[in-house]
PDB file of C-alpha atoms in Angstrom:
ATOM      1  CA  MET A 211     132.803   7.766 136.732  1.00  0.00           C
ATOM      2  CA  LEU A 212     135.630   8.764 136.049  1.00  0.00           C
ATOM      3  CA  THR A 213     136.896   9.422 139.602  1.00  0.00           C
ATOM      4  CA  MET A 214     135.897   5.679 139.985  1.00  0.00           C
ATOM      5  CA  VAL A 215     138.929   4.728 137.242  1.00  0.00           C
ATOM      6  CA  ARG A 216     141.460   7.394 138.246  1.00  0.00           C
ATOM      7  CA  ILE A 217     141.304   5.741 141.894  1.00  0.00           C
ATOM      8  CA  ALA A 218     142.151   2.313 140.143  1.00  0.00           C
ATOM      9  CA  LEU A 219     144.945   3.349 137.926  1.00  0.00           C
ATOM     10  CA  ASN A 220     146.941   5.330 141.178  1.00  0.00           C
ATOM     11  CA  LEU A 221     146.560   2.505 143.109  1.00  0.00           C
ATOM     12  CA  LYS A 222     148.087   0.550 140.731  1.00  0.00           C
ATOM     13  CA  SER A 223     150.668   2.947 140.289  1.00  0.00           C
ATOM     14  CA  VAL A 224     149.825   3.146 136.461  1.00  0.00           C
ATOM     15  CA  ASP A 225     150.945   6.252 134.616  1.00  0.00           C
ATOM     16  CA  TYR A 226     148.515   7.948 132.054  1.00  0.00           C
ATOM     17  CA  GLU A 227     147.487  10.952 130.117  1.00  0.00           C
ATOM     18  CA  PHE A 228     144.363  12.298 131.419  1.00  0.00           C
ATOM     19  CA  ILE A 229     142.202  14.318 128.641  1.00  0.00           C
ATOM     20  CA  ASP A 230     139.893  16.268 129.631  1.00  0.00           C
ATOM     21  CA  GLN A 231     136.424  16.195 127.560  1.00  0.00           C
ATOM     22  CA  ASP A 232     133.650  18.911 127.013  1.00  0.00           C
ATOM     23  CA  LEU A 233     130.529  16.779 127.321  1.00  0.00           C
ATOM     24  CA  GLY A 234     128.991  19.728 125.792  1.00  0.00           C
ATOM     25  CA  ASN A 235     131.302  19.476 122.624  1.00  0.00           C
ATOM     26  CA  LYS A 236     132.423  15.947 122.149  1.00  0.00           C
ATOM     27  CA  SER A 237     135.979  15.196 120.718  1.00  0.00           C
ATOM     28  CA  GLN A 238     136.476  13.069 117.991  1.00  0.00           C
ATOM     29  CA  LEU A 239     138.535  10.719 120.003  1.00  0.00           C
ATOM     30  CA  LEU A 240     135.507  10.137 122.186  1.00  0.00           C
ATOM     31  CA  LEU A 241     133.047   9.666 119.417  1.00  0.00           C
ATOM     32  CA  GLU A 242     135.284   7.169 117.844  1.00  0.00           C
ATOM     33  CA  SER A 243     136.299   5.296 121.052  1.00  0.00           C
ATOM     34  CA  ASN A 244     132.718   5.040 122.128  1.00  0.00           C
ATOM     35  CA  PRO A 245     130.692   5.539 119.554  1.00  0.00           C
ATOM     36  CA  VAL A 246     127.789   3.604 121.281  1.00  0.00           C
ATOM     37  CA  LEU A 247     127.367   5.416 124.527  1.00  0.00           C
ATOM     38  CA  LYS A 248     129.253   8.761 123.539  1.00  0.00           C
ATOM     39  CA  LYS A 249     130.212   9.268 127.251  1.00  0.00           C
ATOM     40  CA  ILE A 250     132.985   8.805 129.639  1.00  0.00           C
ATOM     41  CA  PRO A 251     135.093   7.470 130.481  1.00  0.00           C
ATOM     42  CA  VAL A 252     136.941   5.766 127.917  1.00  0.00           C
ATOM     43  CA  LEU A 253     140.155   4.252 128.718  1.00  0.00           C
ATOM     44  CA  ILE A 254     142.614   3.610 125.741  1.00  0.00           C
ATOM     45  CA  HIS A 255     144.946   0.979 126.424  1.00  0.00           C
ATOM     46  CA  ASP A 256     147.633  -0.870 123.424  1.00  0.00           C
ATOM     47  CA  GLY A 257     145.165   1.738 121.010  1.00  0.00           C
ATOM     48  CA  LYS A 258     142.053   0.189 122.103  1.00  0.00           C
ATOM     49  CA  PRO A 259     139.061   1.674 123.851  1.00  0.00           C
ATOM     50  CA  VAL A 260     137.793   0.153 127.243  1.00  0.00           C
ATOM     51  CA  CYS A 261     134.289   1.799 128.394  1.00  0.00           C
ATOM     52  CA  GLU A 262     132.209   1.908 131.331  1.00  0.00           C
ATOM     53  CA  SER A 263     133.363   2.677 134.608  1.00  0.00           C
ATOM     54  CA  LEU A 264     133.007  -1.140 136.343  1.00  0.00           C
ATOM     55  CA  VAL A 265     134.594  -2.480 133.128  1.00  0.00           C
ATOM     56  CA  ILE A 266     137.598  -0.321 133.142  1.00  0.00           C
ATOM     57  CA  VAL A 267     138.061  -0.917 136.739  1.00  0.00           C
ATOM     58  CA  GLN A 268     137.610  -5.048 135.898  1.00  0.00           C
ATOM     59  CA  TYR A 269     140.013  -4.505 133.287  1.00  0.00           C
ATOM     60  CA  ILE A 270     142.988  -2.220 134.936  1.00  0.00           C
ATOM     61  CA  ASP A 271     143.219  -4.955 137.475  1.00  0.00           C
ATOM     62  CA  ASP A 272     143.711  -7.879 134.870  1.00  0.00           C
ATOM     63  CA  VAL A 273     145.826  -6.142 132.905  1.00  0.00           C
ATOM     64  CA  TRP A 274     148.373  -4.530 135.636  1.00  0.00           C
ATOM     65  CA  THR A 275     148.706  -7.854 137.719  1.00  0.00           C
ATOM     66  CA  THR A 276     152.170  -7.239 138.829  1.00  0.00           C
ATOM     67  CA  ASN A 277     151.092  -3.604 140.386  1.00  0.00           C
ATOM     68  CA  GLY A 278     149.846  -4.124 143.599  1.00  0.00           C
ATOM     69  CA  PRO A 279     147.340  -5.895 145.109  1.00  0.00           C
ATOM     70  CA  SER A 280     144.343  -7.574 143.200  1.00  0.00           C
ATOM     71  CA  PHE A 281     141.132  -5.718 143.430  1.00  0.00           C
ATOM     72  CA  PHE A 282     139.150  -9.281 143.671  1.00  0.00           C
ATOM     73  CA  PRO A 283     139.007 -11.827 145.825  1.00  0.00           C
ATOM     74  CA  SER A 284     140.351 -14.773 144.795  1.00  0.00           C
ATOM     75  CA  ASP A 285     137.368 -16.774 146.054  1.00  0.00           C
ATOM     76  CA  PRO A 286     134.422 -17.267 143.450  1.00  0.00           C
ATOM     77  CA  TYR A 287     131.533 -16.408 145.544  1.00  0.00           C
ATOM     78  CA  GLU A 288     133.025 -13.242 147.436  1.00  0.00           C
ATOM     79  CA  ARG A 289     134.597 -12.321 144.004  1.00  0.00           C
ATOM     80  CA  ALA A 290     130.610 -12.499 142.438  1.00  0.00           C
ATOM     81  CA  THR A 291     129.862 -10.588 145.696  1.00  0.00           C
ATOM     82  CA  ALA A 292     132.018  -7.782 145.049  1.00  0.00           C
ATOM     83  CA  HIS A 293     130.429  -7.456 141.750  1.00  0.00           C
ATOM     84  CA  PHE A 294     127.066  -7.686 143.107  1.00  0.00           C
ATOM     85  CA  TRP A 295     127.623  -4.696 145.758  1.00  0.00           C
ATOM     86  CA  ALA A 296     129.494  -2.843 142.623  1.00  0.00           C
ATOM     87  CA  ALA A 297     126.569  -2.931 140.683  1.00  0.00           C
ATOM     88  CA  TYR A 298     124.426  -1.939 143.743  1.00  0.00           C
ATOM     89  CA  LEU A 299     126.440   1.057 143.931  1.00  0.00           C
ATOM     90  CA  ASP A 300     126.520   2.011 140.164  1.00  0.00           C
ATOM     91  CA  ASP A 301     123.103   1.306 139.517  1.00  0.00           C
ATOM     92  CA  LYS A 302     121.052   2.423 142.450  1.00  0.00           C
ATOM     93  CA  MET A 303     123.056   4.570 144.661  1.00  0.00           C
ATOM     94  CA  PHE A 304     124.534   7.320 142.323  1.00  0.00           C
ATOM     95  CA  PRO A 305     121.482   7.998 140.778  1.00  0.00           C
ATOM     96  CA  CYS A 306     119.741   8.666 144.147  1.00  0.00           C
ATOM     97  CA  ILE A 307     122.598  10.982 145.150  1.00  0.00           C
ATOM     98  CA  ARG A 308     122.332  12.346 141.705  1.00  0.00           C
ATOM     99  CA  ALA A 309     118.488  13.196 141.975  1.00  0.00           C
ATOM    100  CA  ILE A 310     119.135  14.452 145.436  1.00  0.00           C
ATOM    101  CA  LEU A 311     121.501  17.126 144.321  1.00  0.00           C
ATOM    102  CA  LEU A 312     119.911  17.829 141.190  1.00  0.00           C
ATOM    103  CA  SER A 313     116.743  18.582 143.370  1.00  0.00           C
ATOM    104  CA  LEU A 314     118.479  20.273 145.875  1.00  0.00           C
ATOM    105  CA  SER A 315     119.768  22.759 143.201  1.00  0.00           C
ATOM    106  CA  ASN A 316     116.260  23.699 141.960  1.00  0.00           C
ATOM    107  CA  SER A 317     114.230  25.502 144.860  1.00  0.00           C
ATOM    108  CA  GLU A 318     110.886  24.269 142.742  1.00  0.00           C
ATOM    109  CA  GLU A 319     112.260  20.587 142.838  1.00  0.00           C
ATOM    110  CA  ALA A 320     113.312  20.994 146.480  1.00  0.00           C
ATOM    111  CA  GLU A 321     110.546  19.267 148.206  1.00  0.00           C
ATOM    112  CA  LYS A 322     111.134  16.272 146.226  1.00  0.00           C
ATOM    113  CA  THR A 323     114.094  15.661 147.900  1.00  0.00           C
ATOM    114  CA  LEU A 324     112.928  13.643 150.550  1.00  0.00           C
ATOM    115  CA  ILE A 325     111.748  10.985 148.657  1.00  0.00           C
ATOM    116  CA  PRO A 326     115.214  10.193 147.409  1.00  0.00           C
ATOM    117  CA  LEU A 327     116.802  11.270 150.466  1.00  0.00           C
ATOM    118  CA  GLU A 328     114.910   8.391 152.100  1.00  0.00           C
ATOM    119  CA  GLU A 329     116.255   5.981 149.426  1.00  0.00           C
ATOM    120  CA  ALA A 330     119.762   6.785 150.111  1.00  0.00           C
ATOM    121  CA  ASN A 331     119.539   6.122 154.014  1.00  0.00           C
ATOM    122  CA  GLN A 332     117.916   2.757 153.235  1.00  0.00           C
ATOM    123  CA  MET A 333     120.646   2.159 150.413  1.00  0.00           C
ATOM    124  CA  LEU A 334     123.339   2.919 153.227  1.00  0.00           C
ATOM    125  CA  VAL A 335     122.067   0.660 155.995  1.00  0.00           C
ATOM    126  CA  MET A 336     121.488  -1.850 153.305  1.00  0.00           C
ATOM    127  CA  LEU A 337     125.877  -1.403 152.654  1.00  0.00           C
ATOM    128  CA  GLU A 338     126.364  -0.961 156.404  1.00  0.00           C
ATOM    129  CA  ASN A 339     125.251  -4.998 156.447  1.00  0.00           C
ATOM    130  CA  GLY A 340     127.113  -5.497 153.444  1.00  0.00           C
ATOM    131  CA  PHE A 341     129.959  -3.929 154.614  1.00  0.00           C
ATOM    132  CA  ILE A 342     129.879  -6.072 157.750  1.00  0.00           C
ATOM    133  CA  LYS A 343     129.703  -9.217 155.756  1.00  0.00           C
ATOM    134  CA  CYS A 344     131.929  -8.690 152.921  1.00  0.00           C
ATOM    135  CA  SER A 345     134.916  -6.866 155.134  1.00  0.00           C
ATOM    136  CA  LYS A 346     134.923 -10.117 157.751  1.00  0.00           C
ATOM    137  CA  GLY A 347     136.218  -7.284 160.594  1.00  0.00           C
ATOM    138  CA  GLN A 348     138.632  -5.604 158.104  1.00  0.00           C
ATOM    139  CA  LYS A 349     138.890  -1.892 157.842  1.00  0.00           C
ATOM    140  CA  PHE A 350     137.721  -2.084 153.799  1.00  0.00           C
ATOM    141  CA  PHE A 351     135.161  -3.661 151.342  1.00  0.00           C
ATOM    142  CA  GLY A 352     137.682  -6.099 150.381  1.00  0.00           C
ATOM    143  CA  GLY A 353     139.343  -7.070 154.063  1.00  0.00           C
ATOM    144  CA  ASP A 354     143.064  -5.628 155.012  1.00  0.00           C
ATOM    145  CA  LYS A 355     143.549  -3.874 151.795  1.00  0.00           C
ATOM    146  CA  ILE A 356     141.303  -1.838 149.150  1.00  0.00           C
ATOM    147  CA  GLY A 357     139.185  -3.770 146.427  1.00  0.00           C
ATOM    148  CA  TYR A 358     136.530  -3.266 143.875  1.00  0.00           C
ATOM    149  CA  VAL A 359     133.763  -2.297 146.123  1.00  0.00           C
ATOM    150  CA  ASP A 360     135.847   0.609 148.062  1.00  0.00           C
ATOM    151  CA  ILE A 361     136.591   1.628 144.592  1.00  0.00           C
ATOM    152  CA  VAL A 362     132.868   2.062 143.704  1.00  0.00           C
ATOM    153  CA  PHE A 363     131.928   3.386 146.973  1.00  0.00           C
ATOM    154  CA  GLY A 364     135.284   5.311 147.110  1.00  0.00           C
ATOM    155  CA  SER A 365     134.132   7.620 144.306  1.00  0.00           C
ATOM    156  CA  PHE A 366     131.256   8.307 145.522  1.00  0.00           C
ATOM    157  CA  LEU A 367     132.543   9.710 148.822  1.00  0.00           C
ATOM    158  CA  SER A 368     132.916  13.552 147.217  1.00  0.00           C
ATOM    159  CA  TRP A 369     129.571  13.540 145.947  1.00  0.00           C
ATOM    160  CA  ILE A 370     128.136  12.398 149.518  1.00  0.00           C
ATOM    161  CA  LYS A 371     130.045  15.091 151.359  1.00  0.00           C
ATOM    162  CA  LEU A 372     128.580  17.526 148.955  1.00  0.00           C
ATOM    163  CA  LEU A 373     125.445  16.180 149.719  1.00  0.00           C
ATOM    164  CA  GLU A 374     125.897  16.383 153.144  1.00  0.00           C
ATOM    165  CA  MET A 375     127.560  19.978 153.062  1.00  0.00           C
ATOM    166  CA  TRP A 376     125.085  21.753 150.230  1.00  0.00           C
ATOM    167  CA  GLY A 377     121.824  19.858 151.977  1.00  0.00           C
ATOM    168  CA  ASN A 378     122.616  20.009 155.573  1.00  0.00           C
ATOM    169  CA  VAL A 379     122.142  16.046 155.955  1.00  0.00           C
ATOM    170  CA  SER A 380     123.809  12.956 157.022  1.00  0.00           C
ATOM    171  CA  LEU A 381     123.959  10.570 155.038  1.00  0.00           C
ATOM    172  CA  ILE A 382     127.578   8.144 156.656  1.00  0.00           C
ATOM    173  CA  GLY A 383     127.608   8.910 159.999  1.00  0.00           C
ATOM    174  CA  GLN A 384     128.510   7.262 163.637  1.00  0.00           C
ATOM    175  CA  SER A 385     124.952   6.627 164.553  1.00  0.00           C
ATOM    176  CA  ASN A 386     123.415   5.202 161.407  1.00  0.00           C
ATOM    177  CA  THR A 387     126.466   3.917 159.629  1.00  0.00           C
ATOM    178  CA  PRO A 388     128.891   3.880 162.054  1.00  0.00           C
ATOM    179  CA  ASN A 389     130.696   1.020 159.838  1.00  0.00           C
ATOM    180  CA  LEU A 390     130.889   3.151 156.696  1.00  0.00           C
ATOM    181  CA  PHE A 391     131.782   6.135 158.784  1.00  0.00           C
ATOM    182  CA  GLU A 392     134.660   4.507 159.765  1.00  0.00           C
ATOM    183  CA  TRP A 393     135.655   2.798 156.595  1.00  0.00           C
ATOM    184  CA  ALA A 394     135.180   6.401 154.640  1.00  0.00           C
ATOM    185  CA  GLN A 395     137.733   7.943 157.281  1.00  0.00           C
ATOM    186  CA  GLU A 396     140.108   5.061 156.266  1.00  0.00           C
ATOM    187  CA  PHE A 397     139.515   5.296 152.846  1.00  0.00           C
TER     188      PHE A 397
END
């Protein structure tokens, strides 16, 4: 997700040039930079392309080590846990939210919205429990500062808000996910 990369670059105070892409008519630069998947985002640093959002965020943290705090915990277990939750969000949550939005945009598909909506609610309950363990009572998944999982989940917030407004549902609320609700307010 493009938003995830932009959040990471901004948190590290990295100056960058954003090049908008027409995905219906992909530029030669995009096709040469990501010849395997042919999709965005791609970060080009020192003339070398880095592809895939999760990989790019880790790359940003690895390269700009003196720009702000690290996105990853230093403890190997906590680092592995952050990778797990980020992959969970990217592999499971985003496709589910996307499916709900697509079904809401097509009146013939509206009845199918209930299944991914229930899945999204179940995923958020699991994520709520993950947040409690990862945050250790602090305000972010990364503790007292925004970390890797915060960046990944934060990139979904606009989609979730759109879904809540458009679909008239509440995914992140004080009653069902109080810790994630507070997290979203802080993020």
